[in-house]
mmCIF file with all atom_site columns, C-alpha atoms in Angstrom:
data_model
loop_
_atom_site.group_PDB
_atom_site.id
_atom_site.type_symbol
_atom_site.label_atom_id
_atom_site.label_alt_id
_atom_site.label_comp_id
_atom_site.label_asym_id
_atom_site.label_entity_id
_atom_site.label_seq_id
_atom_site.pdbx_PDB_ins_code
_atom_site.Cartn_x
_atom_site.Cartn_y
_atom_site.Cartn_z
_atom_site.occupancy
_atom_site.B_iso_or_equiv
_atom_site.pdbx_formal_charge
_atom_site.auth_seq_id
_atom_site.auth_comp_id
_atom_site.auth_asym_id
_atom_site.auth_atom_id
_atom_site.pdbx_PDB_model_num
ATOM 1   C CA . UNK A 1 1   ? 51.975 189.992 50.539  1.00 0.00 ? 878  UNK A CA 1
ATOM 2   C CA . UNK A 1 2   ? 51.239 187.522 47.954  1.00 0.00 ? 879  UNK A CA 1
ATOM 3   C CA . UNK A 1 3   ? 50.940 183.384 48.820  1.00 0.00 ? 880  UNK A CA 1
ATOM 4   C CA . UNK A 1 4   ? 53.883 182.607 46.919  1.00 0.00 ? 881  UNK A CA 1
ATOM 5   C CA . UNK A 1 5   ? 56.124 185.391 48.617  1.00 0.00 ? 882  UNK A CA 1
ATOM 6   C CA . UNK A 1 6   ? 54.573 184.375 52.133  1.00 0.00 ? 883  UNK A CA 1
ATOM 7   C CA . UNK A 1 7   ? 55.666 180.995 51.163  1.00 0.00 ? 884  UNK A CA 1
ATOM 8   C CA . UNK A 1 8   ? 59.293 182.095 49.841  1.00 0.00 ? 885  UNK A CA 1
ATOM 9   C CA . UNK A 1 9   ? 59.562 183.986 52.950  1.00 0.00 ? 886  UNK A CA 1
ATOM 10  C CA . UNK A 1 10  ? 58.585 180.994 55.391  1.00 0.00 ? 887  UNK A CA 1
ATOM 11  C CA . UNK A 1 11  ? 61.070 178.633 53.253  1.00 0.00 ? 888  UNK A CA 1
ATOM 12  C CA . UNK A 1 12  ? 63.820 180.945 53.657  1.00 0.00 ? 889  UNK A CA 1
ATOM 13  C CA . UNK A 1 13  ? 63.449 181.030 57.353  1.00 0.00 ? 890  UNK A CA 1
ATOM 14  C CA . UNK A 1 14  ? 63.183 177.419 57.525  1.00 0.00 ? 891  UNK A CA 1
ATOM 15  C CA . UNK A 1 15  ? 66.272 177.111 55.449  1.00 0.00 ? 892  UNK A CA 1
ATOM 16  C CA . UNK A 1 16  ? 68.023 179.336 57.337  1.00 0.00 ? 893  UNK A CA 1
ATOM 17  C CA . UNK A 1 17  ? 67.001 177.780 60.770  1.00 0.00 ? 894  UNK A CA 1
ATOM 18  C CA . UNK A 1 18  ? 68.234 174.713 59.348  1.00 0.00 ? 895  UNK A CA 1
ATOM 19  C CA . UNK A 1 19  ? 71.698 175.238 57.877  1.00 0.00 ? 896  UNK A CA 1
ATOM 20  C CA . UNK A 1 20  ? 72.269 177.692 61.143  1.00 0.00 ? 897  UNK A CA 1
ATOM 21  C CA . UNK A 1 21  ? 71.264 175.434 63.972  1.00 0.00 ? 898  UNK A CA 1
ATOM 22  C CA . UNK A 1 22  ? 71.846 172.121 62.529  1.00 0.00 ? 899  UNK A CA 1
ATOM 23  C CA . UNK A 1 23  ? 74.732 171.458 60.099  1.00 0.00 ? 900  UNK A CA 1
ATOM 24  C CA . UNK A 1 24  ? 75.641 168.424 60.167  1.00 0.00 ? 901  UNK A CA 1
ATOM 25  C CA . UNK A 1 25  ? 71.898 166.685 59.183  1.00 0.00 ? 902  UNK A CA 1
ATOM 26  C CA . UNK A 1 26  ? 72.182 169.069 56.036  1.00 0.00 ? 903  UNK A CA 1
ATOM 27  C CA . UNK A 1 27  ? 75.835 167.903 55.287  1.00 0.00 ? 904  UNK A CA 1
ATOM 28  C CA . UNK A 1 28  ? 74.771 164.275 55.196  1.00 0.00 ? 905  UNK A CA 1
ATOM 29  C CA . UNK A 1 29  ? 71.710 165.232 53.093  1.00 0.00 ? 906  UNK A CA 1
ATOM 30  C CA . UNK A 1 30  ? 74.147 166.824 49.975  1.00 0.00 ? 907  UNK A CA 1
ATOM 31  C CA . UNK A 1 31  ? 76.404 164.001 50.621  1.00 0.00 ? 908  UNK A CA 1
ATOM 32  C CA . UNK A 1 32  ? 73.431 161.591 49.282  1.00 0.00 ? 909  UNK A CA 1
ATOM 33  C CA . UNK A 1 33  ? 72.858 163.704 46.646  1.00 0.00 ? 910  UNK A CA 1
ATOM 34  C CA . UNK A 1 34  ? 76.707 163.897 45.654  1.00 0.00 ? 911  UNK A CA 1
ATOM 35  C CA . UNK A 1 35  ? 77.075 167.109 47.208  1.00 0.00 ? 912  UNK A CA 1
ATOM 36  C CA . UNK A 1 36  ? 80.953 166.145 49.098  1.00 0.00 ? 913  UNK A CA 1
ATOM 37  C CA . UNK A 1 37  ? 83.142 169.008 51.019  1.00 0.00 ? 914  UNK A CA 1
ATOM 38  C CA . UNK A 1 38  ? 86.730 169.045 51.750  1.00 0.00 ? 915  UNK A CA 1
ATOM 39  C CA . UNK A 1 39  ? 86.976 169.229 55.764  1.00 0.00 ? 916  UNK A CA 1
ATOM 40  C CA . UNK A 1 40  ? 83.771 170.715 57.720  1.00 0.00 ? 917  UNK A CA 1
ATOM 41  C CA . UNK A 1 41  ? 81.876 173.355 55.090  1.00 0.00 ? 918  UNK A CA 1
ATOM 42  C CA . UNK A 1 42  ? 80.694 177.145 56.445  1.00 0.00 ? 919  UNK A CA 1
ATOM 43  C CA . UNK A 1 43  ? 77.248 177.968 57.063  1.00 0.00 ? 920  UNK A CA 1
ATOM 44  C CA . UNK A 1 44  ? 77.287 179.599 53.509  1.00 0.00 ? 921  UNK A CA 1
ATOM 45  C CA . UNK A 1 45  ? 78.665 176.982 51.737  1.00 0.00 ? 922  UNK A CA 1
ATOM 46  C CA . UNK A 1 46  ? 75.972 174.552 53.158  1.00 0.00 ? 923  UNK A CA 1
ATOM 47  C CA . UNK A 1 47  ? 73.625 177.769 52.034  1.00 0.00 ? 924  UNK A CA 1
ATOM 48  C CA . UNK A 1 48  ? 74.835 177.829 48.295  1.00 0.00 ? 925  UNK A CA 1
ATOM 49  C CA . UNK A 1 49  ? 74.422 174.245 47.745  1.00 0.00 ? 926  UNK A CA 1
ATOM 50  C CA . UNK A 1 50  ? 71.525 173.727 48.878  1.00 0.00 ? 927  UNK A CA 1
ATOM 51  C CA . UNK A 1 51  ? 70.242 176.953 46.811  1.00 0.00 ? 928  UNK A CA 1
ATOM 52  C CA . UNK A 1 52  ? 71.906 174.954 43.767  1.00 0.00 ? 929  UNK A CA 1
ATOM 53  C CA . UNK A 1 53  ? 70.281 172.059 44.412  1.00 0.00 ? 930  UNK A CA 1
ATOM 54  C CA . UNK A 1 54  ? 67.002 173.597 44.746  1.00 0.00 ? 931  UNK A CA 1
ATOM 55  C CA . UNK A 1 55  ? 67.483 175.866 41.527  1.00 0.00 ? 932  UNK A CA 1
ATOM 56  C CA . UNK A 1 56  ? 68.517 172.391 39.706  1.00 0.00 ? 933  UNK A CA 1
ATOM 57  C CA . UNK A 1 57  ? 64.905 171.108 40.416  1.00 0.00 ? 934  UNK A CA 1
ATOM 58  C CA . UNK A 1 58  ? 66.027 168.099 42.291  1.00 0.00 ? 935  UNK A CA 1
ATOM 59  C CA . UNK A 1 59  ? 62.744 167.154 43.575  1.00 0.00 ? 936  UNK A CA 1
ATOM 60  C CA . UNK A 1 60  ? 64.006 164.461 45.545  1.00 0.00 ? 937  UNK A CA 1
ATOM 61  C CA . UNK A 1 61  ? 66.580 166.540 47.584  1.00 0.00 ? 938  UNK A CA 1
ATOM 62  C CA . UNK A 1 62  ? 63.458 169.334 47.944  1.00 0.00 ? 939  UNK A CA 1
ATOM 63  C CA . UNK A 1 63  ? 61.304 166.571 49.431  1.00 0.00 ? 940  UNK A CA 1
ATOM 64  C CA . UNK A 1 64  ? 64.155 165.178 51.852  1.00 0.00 ? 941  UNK A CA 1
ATOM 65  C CA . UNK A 1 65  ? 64.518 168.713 53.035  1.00 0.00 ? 942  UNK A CA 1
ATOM 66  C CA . UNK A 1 66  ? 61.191 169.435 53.702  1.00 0.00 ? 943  UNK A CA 1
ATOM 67  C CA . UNK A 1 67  ? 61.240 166.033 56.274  1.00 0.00 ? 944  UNK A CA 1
ATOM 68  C CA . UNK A 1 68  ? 64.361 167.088 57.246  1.00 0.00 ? 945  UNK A CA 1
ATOM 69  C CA . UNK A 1 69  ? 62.973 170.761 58.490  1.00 0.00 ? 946  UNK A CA 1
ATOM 70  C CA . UNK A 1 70  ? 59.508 169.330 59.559  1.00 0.00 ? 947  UNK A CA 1
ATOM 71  C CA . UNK A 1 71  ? 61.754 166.992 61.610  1.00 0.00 ? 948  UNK A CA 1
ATOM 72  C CA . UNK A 1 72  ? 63.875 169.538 63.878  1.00 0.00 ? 949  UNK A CA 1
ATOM 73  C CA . UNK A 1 73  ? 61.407 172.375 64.069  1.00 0.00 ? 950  UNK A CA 1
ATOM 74  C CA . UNK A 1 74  ? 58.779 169.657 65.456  1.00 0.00 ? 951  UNK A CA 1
ATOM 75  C CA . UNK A 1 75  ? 61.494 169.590 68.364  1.00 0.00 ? 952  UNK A CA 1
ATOM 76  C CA . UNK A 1 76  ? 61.039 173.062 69.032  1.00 0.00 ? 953  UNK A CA 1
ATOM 77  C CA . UNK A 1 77  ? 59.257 176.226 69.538  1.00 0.00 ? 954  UNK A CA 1
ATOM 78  C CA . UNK A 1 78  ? 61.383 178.998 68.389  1.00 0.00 ? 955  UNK A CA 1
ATOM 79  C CA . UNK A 1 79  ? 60.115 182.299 65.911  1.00 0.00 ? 956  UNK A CA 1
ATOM 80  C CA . UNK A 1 80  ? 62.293 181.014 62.914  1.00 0.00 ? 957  UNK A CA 1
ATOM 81  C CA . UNK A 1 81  ? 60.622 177.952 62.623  1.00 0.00 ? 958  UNK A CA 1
ATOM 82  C CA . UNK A 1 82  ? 57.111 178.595 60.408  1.00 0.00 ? 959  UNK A CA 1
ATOM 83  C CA . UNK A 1 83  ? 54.788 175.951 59.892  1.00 0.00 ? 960  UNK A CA 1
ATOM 84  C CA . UNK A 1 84  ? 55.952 173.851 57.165  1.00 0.00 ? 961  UNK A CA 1
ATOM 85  C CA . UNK A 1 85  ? 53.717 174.620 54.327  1.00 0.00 ? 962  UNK A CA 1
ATOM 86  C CA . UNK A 1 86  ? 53.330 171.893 51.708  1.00 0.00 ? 963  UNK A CA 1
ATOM 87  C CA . UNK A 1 87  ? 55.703 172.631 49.245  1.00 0.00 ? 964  UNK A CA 1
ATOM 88  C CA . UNK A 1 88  ? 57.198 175.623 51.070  1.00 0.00 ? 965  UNK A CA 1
ATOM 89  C CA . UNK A 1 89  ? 60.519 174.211 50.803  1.00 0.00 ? 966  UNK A CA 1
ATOM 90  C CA . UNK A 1 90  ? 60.213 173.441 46.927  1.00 0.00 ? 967  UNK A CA 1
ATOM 91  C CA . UNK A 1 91  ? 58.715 176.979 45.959  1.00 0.00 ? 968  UNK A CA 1
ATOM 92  C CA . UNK A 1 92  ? 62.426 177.777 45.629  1.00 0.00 ? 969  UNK A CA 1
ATOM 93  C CA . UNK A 1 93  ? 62.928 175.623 42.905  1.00 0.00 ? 970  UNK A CA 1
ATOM 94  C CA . UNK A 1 94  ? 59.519 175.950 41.337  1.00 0.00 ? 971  UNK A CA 1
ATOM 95  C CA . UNK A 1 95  ? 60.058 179.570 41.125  1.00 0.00 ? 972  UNK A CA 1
ATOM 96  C CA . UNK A 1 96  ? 63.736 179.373 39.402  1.00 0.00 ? 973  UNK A CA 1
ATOM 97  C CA . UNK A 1 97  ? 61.944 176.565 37.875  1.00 0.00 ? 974  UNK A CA 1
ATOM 98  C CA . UNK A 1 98  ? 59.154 178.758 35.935  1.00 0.00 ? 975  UNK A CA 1
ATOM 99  C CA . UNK A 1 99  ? 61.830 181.661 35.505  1.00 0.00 ? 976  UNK A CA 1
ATOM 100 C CA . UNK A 1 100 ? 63.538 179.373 32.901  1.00 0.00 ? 977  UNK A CA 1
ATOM 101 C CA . UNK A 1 101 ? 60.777 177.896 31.399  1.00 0.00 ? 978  UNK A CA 1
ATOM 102 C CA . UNK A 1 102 ? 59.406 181.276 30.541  1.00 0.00 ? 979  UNK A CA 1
ATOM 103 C CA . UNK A 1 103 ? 62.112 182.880 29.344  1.00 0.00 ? 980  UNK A CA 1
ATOM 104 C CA . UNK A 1 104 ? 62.788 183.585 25.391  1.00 0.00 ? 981  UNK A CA 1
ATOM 105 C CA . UNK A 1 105 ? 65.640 181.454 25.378  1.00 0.00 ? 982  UNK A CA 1
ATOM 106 C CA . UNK A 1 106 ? 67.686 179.315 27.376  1.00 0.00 ? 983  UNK A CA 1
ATOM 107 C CA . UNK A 1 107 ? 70.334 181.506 28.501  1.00 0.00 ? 984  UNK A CA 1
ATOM 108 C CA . UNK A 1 108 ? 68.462 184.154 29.373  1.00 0.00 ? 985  UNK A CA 1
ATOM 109 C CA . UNK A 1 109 ? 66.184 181.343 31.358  1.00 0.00 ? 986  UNK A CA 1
ATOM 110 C CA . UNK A 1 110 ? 69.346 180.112 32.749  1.00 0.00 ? 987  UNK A CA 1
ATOM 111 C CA . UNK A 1 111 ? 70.554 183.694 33.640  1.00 0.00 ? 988  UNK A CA 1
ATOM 112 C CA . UNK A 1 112 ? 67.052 184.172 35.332  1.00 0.00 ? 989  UNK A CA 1
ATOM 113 C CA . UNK A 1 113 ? 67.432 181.376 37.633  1.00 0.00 ? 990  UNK A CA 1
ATOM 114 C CA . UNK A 1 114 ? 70.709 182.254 38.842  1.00 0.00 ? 991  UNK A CA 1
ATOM 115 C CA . UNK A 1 115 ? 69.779 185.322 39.620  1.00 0.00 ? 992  UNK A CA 1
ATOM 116 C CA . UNK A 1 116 ? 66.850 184.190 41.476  1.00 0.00 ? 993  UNK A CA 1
ATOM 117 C CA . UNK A 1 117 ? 69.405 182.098 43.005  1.00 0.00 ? 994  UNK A CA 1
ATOM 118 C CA . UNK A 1 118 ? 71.875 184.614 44.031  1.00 0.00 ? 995  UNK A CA 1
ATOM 119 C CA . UNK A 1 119 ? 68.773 186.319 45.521  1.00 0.00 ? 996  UNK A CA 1
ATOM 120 C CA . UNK A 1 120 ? 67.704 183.528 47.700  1.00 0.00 ? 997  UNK A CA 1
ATOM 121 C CA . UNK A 1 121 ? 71.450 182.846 48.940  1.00 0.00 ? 998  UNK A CA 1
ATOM 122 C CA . UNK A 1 122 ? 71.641 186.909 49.480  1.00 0.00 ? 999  UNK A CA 1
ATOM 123 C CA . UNK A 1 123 ? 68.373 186.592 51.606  1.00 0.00 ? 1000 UNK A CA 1
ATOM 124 C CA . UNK A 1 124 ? 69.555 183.354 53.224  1.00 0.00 ? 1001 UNK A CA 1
ATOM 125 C CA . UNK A 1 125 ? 72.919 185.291 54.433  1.00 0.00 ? 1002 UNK A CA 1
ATOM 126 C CA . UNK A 1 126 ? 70.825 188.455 55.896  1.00 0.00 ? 1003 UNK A CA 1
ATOM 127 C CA . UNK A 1 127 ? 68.608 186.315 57.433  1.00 0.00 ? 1004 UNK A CA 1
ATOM 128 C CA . UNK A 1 128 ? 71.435 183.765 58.833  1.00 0.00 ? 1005 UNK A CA 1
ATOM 129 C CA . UNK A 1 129 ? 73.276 187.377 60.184  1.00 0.00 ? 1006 UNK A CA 1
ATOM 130 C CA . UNK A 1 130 ? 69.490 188.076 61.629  1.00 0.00 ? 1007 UNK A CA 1
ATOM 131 C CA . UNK A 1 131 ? 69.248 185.043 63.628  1.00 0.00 ? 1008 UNK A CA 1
ATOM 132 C CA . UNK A 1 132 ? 72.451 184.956 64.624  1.00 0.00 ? 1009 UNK A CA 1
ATOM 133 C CA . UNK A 1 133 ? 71.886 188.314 66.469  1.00 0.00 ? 1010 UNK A CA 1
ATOM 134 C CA . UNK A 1 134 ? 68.818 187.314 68.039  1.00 0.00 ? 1011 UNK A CA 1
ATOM 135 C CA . UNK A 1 135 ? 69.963 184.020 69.369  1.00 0.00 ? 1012 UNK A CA 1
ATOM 136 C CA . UNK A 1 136 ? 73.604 185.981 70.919  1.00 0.00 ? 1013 UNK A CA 1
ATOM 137 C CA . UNK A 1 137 ? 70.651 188.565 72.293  1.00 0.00 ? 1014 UNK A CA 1
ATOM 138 C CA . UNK A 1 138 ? 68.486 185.363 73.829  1.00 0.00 ? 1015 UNK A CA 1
ATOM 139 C CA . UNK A 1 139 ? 71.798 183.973 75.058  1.00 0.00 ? 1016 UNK A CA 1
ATOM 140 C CA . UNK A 1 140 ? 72.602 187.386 76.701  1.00 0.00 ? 1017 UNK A CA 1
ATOM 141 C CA . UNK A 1 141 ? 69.145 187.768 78.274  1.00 0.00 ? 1018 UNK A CA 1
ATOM 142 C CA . UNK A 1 142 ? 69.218 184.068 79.778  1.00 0.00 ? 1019 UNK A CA 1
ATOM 143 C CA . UNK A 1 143 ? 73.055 184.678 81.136  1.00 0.00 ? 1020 UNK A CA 1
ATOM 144 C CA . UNK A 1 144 ? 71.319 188.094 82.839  1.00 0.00 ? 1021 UNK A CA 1
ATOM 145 C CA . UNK A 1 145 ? 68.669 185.614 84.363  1.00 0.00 ? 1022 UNK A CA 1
ATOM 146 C CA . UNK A 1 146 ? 70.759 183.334 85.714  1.00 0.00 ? 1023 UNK A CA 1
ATOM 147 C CA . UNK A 1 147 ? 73.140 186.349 87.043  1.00 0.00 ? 1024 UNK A CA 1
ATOM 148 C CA . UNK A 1 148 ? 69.823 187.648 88.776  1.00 0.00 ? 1025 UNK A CA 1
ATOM 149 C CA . UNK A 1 149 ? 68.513 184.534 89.942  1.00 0.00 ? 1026 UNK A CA 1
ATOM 150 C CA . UNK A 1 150 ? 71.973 183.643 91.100  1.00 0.00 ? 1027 UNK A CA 1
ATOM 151 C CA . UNK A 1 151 ? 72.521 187.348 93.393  1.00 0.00 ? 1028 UNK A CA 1
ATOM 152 C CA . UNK A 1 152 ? 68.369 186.536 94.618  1.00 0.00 ? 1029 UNK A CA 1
ATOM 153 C CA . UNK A 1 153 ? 69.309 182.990 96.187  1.00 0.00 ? 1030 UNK A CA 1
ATOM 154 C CA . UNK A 1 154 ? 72.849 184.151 97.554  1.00 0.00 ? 1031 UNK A CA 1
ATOM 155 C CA . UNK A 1 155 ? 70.860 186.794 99.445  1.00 0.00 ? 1032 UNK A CA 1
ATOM 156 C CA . UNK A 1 156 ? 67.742 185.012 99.939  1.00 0.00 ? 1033 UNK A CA 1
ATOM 157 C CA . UNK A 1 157 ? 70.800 182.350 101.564 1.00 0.00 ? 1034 UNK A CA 1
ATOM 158 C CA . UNK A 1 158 ? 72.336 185.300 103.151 1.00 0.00 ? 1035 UNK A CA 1
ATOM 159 C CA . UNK A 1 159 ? 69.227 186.273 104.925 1.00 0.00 ? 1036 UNK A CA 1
ATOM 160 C CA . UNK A 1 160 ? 68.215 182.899 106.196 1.00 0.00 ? 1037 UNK A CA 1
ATOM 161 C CA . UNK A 1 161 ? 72.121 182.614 107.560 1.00 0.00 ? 1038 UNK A CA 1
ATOM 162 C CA . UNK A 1 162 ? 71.118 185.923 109.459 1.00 0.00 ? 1039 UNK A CA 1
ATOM 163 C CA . UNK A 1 163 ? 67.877 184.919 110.937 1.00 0.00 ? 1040 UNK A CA 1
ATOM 164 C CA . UNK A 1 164 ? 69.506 181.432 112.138 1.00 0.00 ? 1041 UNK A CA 1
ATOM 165 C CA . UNK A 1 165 ? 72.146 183.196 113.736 1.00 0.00 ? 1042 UNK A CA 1
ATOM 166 C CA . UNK A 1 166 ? 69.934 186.212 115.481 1.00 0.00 ? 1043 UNK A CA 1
ATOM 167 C CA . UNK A 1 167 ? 67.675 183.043 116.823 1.00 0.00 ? 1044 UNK A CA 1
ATOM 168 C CA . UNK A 1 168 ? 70.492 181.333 118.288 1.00 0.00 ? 1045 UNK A CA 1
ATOM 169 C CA . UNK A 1 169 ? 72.035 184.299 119.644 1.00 0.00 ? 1046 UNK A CA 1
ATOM 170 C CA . UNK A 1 170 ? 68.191 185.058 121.151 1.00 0.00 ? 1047 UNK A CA 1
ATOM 171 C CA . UNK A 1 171 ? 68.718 181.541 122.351 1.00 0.00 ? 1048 UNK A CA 1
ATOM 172 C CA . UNK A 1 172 ? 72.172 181.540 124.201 1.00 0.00 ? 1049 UNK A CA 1
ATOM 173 C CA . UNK A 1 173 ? 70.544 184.928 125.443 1.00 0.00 ? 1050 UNK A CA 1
ATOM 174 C CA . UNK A 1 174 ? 67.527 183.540 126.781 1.00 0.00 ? 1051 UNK A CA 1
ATOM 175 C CA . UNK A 1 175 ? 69.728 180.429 128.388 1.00 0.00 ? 1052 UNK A CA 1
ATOM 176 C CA . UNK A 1 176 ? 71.977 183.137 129.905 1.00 0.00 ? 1053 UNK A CA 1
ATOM 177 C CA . UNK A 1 177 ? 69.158 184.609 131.644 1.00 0.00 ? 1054 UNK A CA 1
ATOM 178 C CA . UNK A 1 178 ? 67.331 181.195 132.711 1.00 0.00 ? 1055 UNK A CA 1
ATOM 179 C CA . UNK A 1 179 ? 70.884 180.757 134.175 1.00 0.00 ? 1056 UNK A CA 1
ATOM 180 C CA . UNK A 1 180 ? 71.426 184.203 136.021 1.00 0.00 ? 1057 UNK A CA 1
ATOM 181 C CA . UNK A 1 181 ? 67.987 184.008 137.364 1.00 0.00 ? 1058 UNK A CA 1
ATOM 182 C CA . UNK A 1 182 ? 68.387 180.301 138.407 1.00 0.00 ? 1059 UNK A CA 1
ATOM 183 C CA . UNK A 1 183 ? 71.957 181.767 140.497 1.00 0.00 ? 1060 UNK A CA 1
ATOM 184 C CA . UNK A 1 184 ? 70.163 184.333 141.542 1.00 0.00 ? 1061 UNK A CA 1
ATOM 185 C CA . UNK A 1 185 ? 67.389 182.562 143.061 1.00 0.00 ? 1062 UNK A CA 1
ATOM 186 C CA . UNK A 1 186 ? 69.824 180.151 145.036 1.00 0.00 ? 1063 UNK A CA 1
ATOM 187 C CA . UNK A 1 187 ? 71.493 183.204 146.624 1.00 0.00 ? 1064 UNK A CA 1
ATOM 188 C CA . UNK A 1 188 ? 68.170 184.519 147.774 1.00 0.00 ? 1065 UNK A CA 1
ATOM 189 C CA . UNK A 1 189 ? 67.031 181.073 149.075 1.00 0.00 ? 1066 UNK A CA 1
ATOM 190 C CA . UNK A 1 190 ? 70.143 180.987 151.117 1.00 0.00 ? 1067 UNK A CA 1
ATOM 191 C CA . UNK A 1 191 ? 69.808 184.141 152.410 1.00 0.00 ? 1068 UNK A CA 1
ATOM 192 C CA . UNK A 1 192 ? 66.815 183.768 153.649 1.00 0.00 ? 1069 UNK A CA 1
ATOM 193 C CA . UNK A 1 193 ? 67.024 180.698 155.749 1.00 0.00 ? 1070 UNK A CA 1
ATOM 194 C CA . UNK A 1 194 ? 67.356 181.123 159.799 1.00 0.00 ? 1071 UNK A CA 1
ATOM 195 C CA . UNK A 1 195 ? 70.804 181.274 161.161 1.00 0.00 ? 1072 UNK A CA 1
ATOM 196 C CA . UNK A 1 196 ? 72.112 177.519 162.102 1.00 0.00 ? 1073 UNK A CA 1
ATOM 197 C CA . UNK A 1 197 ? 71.959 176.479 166.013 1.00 0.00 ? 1074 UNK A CA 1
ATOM 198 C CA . UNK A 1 198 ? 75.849 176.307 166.229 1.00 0.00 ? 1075 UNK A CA 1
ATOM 199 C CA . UNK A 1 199 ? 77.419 178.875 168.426 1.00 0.00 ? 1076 UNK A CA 1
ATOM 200 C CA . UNK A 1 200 ? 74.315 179.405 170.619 1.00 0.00 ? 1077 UNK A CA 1
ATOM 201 C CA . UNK A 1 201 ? 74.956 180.440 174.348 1.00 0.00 ? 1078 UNK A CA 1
ATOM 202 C CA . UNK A 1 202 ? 74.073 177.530 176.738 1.00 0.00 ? 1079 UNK A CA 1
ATOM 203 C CA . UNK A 1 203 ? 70.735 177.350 178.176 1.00 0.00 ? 1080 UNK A CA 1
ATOM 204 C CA . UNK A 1 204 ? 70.704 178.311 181.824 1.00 0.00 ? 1081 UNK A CA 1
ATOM 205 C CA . UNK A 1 205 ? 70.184 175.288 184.291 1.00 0.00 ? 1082 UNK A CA 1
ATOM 206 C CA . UNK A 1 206 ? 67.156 175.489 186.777 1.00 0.00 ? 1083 UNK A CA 1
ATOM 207 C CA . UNK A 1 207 ? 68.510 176.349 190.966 1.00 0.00 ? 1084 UNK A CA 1
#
């Protein structure tokens, strides 16, 4: 794979990321370049504008992207983001960029970049449908954890309710006994003493 692919590739991603995860910063950034929506904008319509924007050549808007992306995926540590090549974001419109400058005329150069821009919205909406999948698979995963961990402390709880209640029935056992013995060894001790010196015949006088 060629730099400039690799590059495309990584940008995409990072565009992607972006417009997926975190809307709202990218709304705000086309609103200060003009960019204005009527009620909250899809993921796609984010997705073409930007594309637009990029295949305009607005340098500016590349270079606020770029911070914007730098920005989040410093936040995180997820497989979308890529590091943030210099210029990664602006390759985009560099590349629709040279497609008109080298073409015969400008319509076909203006035809080139749209296509190139229809491309990058195409790859943009697979890898959006991509992501989406894997973070609903993530989500899935950590909602099994939490199931598991959830079942392991109820019986982990379950058994320590079981071992507290076997010791104090050991307990009330061993008290019962201390008790029976304790009964029992009254009941010998009594039976064992000599008989009391009531009801003894008289003792005989000397004649």
């Amino acid at each position: 794979m060629s730099n400039k692919q690799s590059q495309y590739n990584q940008a995409i991603d990072n565009l992607t990321y972006l417009v997926l995860n975190y809307p709202k910063p990218v709304q705000e950034l086309l609103t200060k370049s003009n960019v204005f929506f009527q009620g909250k904008p899809s993921k796609q319509q984010l997705v073409n504008e930007v594309v637009d924007l990029l295949k305009d050549g607005d340098y500016a808007f590349a270079k606020a992207l770029e911070t914007l992306i730098a920005r989040f995926s410093s936040q995180e540590n997820d497989q979308f983001w890529g590091a943030v090549a210099k210029g990664a974001v602006g390759i985009l419109g560099g590349l629709f960029k040279k497609k008109k400058r080298s073409s015969s005329t400008s319509n076909n150069g203006a035809a080139q970049a749209a296509a190139q821009a229809a491309a990058a919205k195409r790859d943009m909406e697979m890898r959006m449908q991509r992501m989406r999948e894997e973070q609903e698979r993530k989500r899935r995963e950590a909602e099994e954890r939490r199931r598991q961990e959830e079942a392991r402390r109820r019986e982990e709880e379950k058994k320590k309710a079981e071992a507290a209640k076997k010791k104090t029935n050991m307990m009330l056992m061993i008290g019962g006994g201390v008790v029976v013995l304790g009964i029992g060894a009254v009941v010998l001790m009594k039976s064992g003493r000599p008989p009391m010196p009531y009801g003894q015949p008289p003792i005989p006088m000397p004649r």
